[in-house]
GROMACS .gro file of C-alpha atoms in nm:
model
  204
    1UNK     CA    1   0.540   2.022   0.988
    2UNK     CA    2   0.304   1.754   1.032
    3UNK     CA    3   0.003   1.746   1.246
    4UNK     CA    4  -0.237   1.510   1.394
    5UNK     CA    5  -0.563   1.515   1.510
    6UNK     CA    6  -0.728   1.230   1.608
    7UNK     CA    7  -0.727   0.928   1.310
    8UNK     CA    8  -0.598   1.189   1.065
    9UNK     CA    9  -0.258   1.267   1.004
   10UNK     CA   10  -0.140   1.586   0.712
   11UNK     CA   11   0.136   1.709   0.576
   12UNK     CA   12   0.176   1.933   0.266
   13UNK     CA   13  -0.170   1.942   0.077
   14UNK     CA   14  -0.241   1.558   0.150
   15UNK     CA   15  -0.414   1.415   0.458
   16UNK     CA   16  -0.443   1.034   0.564
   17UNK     CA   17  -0.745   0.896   0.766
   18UNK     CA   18  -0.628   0.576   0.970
   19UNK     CA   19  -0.914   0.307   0.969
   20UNK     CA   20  -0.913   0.071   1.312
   21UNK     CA   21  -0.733  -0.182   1.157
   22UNK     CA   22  -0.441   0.066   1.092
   23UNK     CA   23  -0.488   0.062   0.730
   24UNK     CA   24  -0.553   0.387   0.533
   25UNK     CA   25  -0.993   0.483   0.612
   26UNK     CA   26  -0.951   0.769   0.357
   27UNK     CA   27  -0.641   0.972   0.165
   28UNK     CA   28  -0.716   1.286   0.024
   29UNK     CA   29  -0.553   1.553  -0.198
   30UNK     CA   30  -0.558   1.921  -0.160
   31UNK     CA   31  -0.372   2.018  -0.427
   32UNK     CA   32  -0.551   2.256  -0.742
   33UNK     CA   33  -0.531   2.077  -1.061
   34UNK     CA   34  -0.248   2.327  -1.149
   35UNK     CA   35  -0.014   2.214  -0.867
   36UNK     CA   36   0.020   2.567  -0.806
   37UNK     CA   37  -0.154   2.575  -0.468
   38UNK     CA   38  -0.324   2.427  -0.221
   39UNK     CA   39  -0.755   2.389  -0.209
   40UNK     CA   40  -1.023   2.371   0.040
   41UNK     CA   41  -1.163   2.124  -0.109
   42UNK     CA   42  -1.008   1.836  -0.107
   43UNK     CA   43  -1.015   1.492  -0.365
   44UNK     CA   44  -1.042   1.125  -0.240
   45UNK     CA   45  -0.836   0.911  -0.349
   46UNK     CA   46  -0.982   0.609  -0.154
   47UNK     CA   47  -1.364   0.496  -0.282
   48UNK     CA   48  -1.293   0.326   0.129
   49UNK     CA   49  -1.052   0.168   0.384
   50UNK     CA   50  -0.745  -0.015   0.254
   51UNK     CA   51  -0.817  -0.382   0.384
   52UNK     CA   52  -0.555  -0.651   0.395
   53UNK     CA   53  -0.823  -0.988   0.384
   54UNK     CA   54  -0.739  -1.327   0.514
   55UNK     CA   55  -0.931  -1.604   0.343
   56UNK     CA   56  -1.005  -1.934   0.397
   57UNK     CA   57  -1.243  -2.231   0.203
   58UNK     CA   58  -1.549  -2.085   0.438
   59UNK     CA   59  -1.470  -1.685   0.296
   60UNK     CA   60  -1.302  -1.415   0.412
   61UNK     CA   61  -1.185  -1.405   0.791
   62UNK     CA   62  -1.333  -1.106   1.035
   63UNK     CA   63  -1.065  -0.932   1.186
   64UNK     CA   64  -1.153  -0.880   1.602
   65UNK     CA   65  -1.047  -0.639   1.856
   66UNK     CA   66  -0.862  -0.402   1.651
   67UNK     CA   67  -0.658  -0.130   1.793
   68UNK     CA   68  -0.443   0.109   1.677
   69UNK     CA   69  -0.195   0.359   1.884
   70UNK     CA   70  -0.010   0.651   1.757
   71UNK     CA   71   0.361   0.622   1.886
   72UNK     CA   72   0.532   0.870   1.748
   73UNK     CA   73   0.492   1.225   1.674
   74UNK     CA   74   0.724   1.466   1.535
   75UNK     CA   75   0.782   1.741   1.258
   76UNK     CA   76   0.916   1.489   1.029
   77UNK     CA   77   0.721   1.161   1.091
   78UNK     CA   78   0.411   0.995   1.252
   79UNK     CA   79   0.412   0.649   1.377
   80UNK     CA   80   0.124   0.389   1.460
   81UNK     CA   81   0.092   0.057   1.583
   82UNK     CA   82  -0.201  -0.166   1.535
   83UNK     CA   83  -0.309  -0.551   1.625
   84UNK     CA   84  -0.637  -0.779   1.569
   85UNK     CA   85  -0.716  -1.096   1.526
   86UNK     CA   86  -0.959  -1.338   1.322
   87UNK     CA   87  -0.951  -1.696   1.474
   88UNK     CA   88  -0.643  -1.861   1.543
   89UNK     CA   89  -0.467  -1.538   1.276
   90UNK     CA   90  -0.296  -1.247   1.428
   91UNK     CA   91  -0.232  -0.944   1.236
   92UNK     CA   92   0.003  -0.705   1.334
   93UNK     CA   93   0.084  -0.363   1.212
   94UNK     CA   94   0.409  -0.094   1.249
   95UNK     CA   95   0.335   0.201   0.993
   96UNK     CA   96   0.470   0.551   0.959
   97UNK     CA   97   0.388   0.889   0.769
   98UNK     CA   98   0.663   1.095   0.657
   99UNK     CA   99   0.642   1.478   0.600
  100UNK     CA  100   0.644   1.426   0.202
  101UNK     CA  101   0.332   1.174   0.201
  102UNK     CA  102   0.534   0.832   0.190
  103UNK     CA  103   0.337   0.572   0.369
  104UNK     CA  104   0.509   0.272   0.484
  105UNK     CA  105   0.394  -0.046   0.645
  106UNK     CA  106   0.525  -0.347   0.768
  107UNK     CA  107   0.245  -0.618   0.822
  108UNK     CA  108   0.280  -0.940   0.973
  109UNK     CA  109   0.086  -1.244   0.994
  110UNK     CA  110   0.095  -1.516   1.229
  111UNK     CA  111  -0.097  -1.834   1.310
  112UNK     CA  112  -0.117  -2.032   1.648
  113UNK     CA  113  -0.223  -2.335   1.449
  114UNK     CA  114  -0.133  -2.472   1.083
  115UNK     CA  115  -0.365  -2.350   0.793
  116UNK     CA  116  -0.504  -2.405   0.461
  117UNK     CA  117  -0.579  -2.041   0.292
  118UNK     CA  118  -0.725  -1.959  -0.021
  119UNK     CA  119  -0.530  -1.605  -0.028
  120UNK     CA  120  -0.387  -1.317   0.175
  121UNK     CA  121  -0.410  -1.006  -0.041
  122UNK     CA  122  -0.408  -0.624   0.016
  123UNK     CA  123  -0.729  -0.470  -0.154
  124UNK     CA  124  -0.719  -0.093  -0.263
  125UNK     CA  125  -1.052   0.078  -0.373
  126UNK     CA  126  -0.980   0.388  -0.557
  127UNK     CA  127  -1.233   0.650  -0.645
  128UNK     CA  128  -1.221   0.584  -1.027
  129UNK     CA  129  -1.263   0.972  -1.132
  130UNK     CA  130  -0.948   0.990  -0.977
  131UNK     CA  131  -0.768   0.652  -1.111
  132UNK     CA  132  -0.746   0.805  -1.462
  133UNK     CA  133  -0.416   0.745  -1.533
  134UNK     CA  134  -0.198   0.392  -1.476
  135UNK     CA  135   0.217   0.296  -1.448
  136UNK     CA  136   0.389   0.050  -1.351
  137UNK     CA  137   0.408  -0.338  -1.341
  138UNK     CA  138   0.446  -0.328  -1.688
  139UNK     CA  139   0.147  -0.091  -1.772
  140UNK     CA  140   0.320   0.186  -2.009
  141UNK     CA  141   0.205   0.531  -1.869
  142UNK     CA  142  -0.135   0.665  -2.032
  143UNK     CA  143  -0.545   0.633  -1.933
  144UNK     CA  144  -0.598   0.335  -1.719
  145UNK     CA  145  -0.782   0.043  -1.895
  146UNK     CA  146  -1.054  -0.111  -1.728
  147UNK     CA  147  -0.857  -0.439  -1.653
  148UNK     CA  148  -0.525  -0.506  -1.582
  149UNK     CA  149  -0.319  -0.830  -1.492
  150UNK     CA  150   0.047  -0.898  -1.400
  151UNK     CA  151   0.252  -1.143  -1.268
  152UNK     CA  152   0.569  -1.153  -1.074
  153UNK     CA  153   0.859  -1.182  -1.299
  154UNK     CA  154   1.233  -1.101  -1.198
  155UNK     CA  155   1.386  -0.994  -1.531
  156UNK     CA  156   1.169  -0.721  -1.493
  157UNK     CA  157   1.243  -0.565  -1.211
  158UNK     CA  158   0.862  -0.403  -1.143
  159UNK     CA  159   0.726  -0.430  -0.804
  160UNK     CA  160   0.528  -0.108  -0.762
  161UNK     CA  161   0.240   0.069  -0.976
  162UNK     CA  162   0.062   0.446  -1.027
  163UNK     CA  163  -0.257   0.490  -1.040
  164UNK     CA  164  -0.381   0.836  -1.033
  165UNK     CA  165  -0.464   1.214  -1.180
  166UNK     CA  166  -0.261   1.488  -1.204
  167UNK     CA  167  -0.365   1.651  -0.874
  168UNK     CA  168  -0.423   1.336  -0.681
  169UNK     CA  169  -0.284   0.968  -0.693
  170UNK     CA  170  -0.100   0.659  -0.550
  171UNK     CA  171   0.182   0.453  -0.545
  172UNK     CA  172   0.227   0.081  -0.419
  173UNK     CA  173   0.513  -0.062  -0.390
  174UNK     CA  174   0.499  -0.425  -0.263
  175UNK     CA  175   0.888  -0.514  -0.082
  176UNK     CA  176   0.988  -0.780   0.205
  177UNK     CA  177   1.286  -0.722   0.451
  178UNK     CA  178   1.501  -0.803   0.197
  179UNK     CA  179   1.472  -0.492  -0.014
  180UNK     CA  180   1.690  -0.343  -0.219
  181UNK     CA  181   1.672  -0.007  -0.436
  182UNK     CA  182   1.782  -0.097  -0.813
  183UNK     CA  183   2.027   0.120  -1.005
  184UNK     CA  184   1.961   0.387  -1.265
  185UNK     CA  185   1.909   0.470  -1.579
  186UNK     CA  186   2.221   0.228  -1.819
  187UNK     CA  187   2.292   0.029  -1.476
  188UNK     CA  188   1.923  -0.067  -1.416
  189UNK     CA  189   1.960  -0.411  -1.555
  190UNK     CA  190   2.270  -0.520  -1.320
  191UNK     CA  191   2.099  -0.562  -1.022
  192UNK     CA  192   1.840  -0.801  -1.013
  193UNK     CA  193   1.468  -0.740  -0.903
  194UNK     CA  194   1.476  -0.904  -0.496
  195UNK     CA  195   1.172  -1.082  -0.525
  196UNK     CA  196   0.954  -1.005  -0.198
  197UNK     CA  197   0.879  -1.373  -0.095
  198UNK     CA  198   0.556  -1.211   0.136
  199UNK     CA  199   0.384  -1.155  -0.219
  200UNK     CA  200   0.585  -1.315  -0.493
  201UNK     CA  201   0.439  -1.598  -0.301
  202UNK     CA  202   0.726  -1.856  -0.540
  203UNK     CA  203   0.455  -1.713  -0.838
  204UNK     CA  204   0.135  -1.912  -0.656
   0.00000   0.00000   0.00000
């Protein structure tokens, strides 16, 4: 079962710390390198917090009077809710921890006034002892190369990447409300990549 206590939520050999913003603080393995058992000890995978930055032609803008509340707690699931704002932006935050270490979020942004950004992007610092590996968005699986760039393209159907060790690692998948899985293995090509428009951004 899952437990909380106070900004940090566990299950199984993993443990999330939730930053004020309601963004991951700090994620940490306890598993040995064998995947035999659990440690002690643990490994971070975060070097710190997640952030999810607003920016304008004047930099990046400071988020204000965050809070987050846990709403749910059971066995299978923990839920949060967290709010701030920077300026005339609102951010808004309804994320949940299930028993098997999926994190999911659903972030929304909204304005009382029209804007002209420079970007809204989600910003992951990994410890790099532990990002030694890389998969996804076209990145073959192997040792993670000390640059990487991708763009959005539907035909092929990537919308998520690895980064990791064996004992310790993360996945990002990056989805809108309109998701839907793809198909398997000969069928994968049938179904058509549902390009989020949140970060597909119509390739801008």
């Amino acid at each position: 079962p899952m437990s909380v206590n106070g900004r940090t939520i566990s299950c199984l050999g993993r443990s999330v710390v939730i930053g004020p913003m309601g963004m991951p603080a700090a994620i940490r393995s306890f598993f040995t390198p064998e995947i035999t058992g659990i440690d002690s000890v643990p490994r971070e995978i975060l070097n710190g917090p997640v952030r999810f930055v607003v920016e304008d032609e004047q930099g990046i803008l400071p988020w204000e009077k965050g809070q987050t509340d846990i709403v749910k707690k059971t066995a299978g699931a923990v839920a949060w809710e967290s709010s701030a704002v920077a300026g005339p932006v609102a951010l808004d935050i309804h994320a949940h921890m299930e028993f098997d270490g999926y994190l999911g979020y659903e972030i929304r942004i909204t304005s009382q006034k029209k804007l002209d950004l420079n970007d809204i992007r989600l910003e992951i610092p990994f410890v790099s002892d532990t990002a030694k590996y890389m998969m996804g968005m076209g990145a073959k699986g192997g040792i993670r190369t000390d640059e990487f760039h991708w763009k959005w393209n539907q035909k092929n159907n990537q919308d998520s990447v690895w980064v990791g060790d064996v004992n310790a690692g993360l996945q990002v998948a990056f989805q809108d409300e309109r998701y839907s899985r793809p198909l398997n293995t000969n069928f994968y090509l049938l179904k058509p990549l549902v390009m989020p428009r949140s970060w597909w951004n119509e390739g801008k």
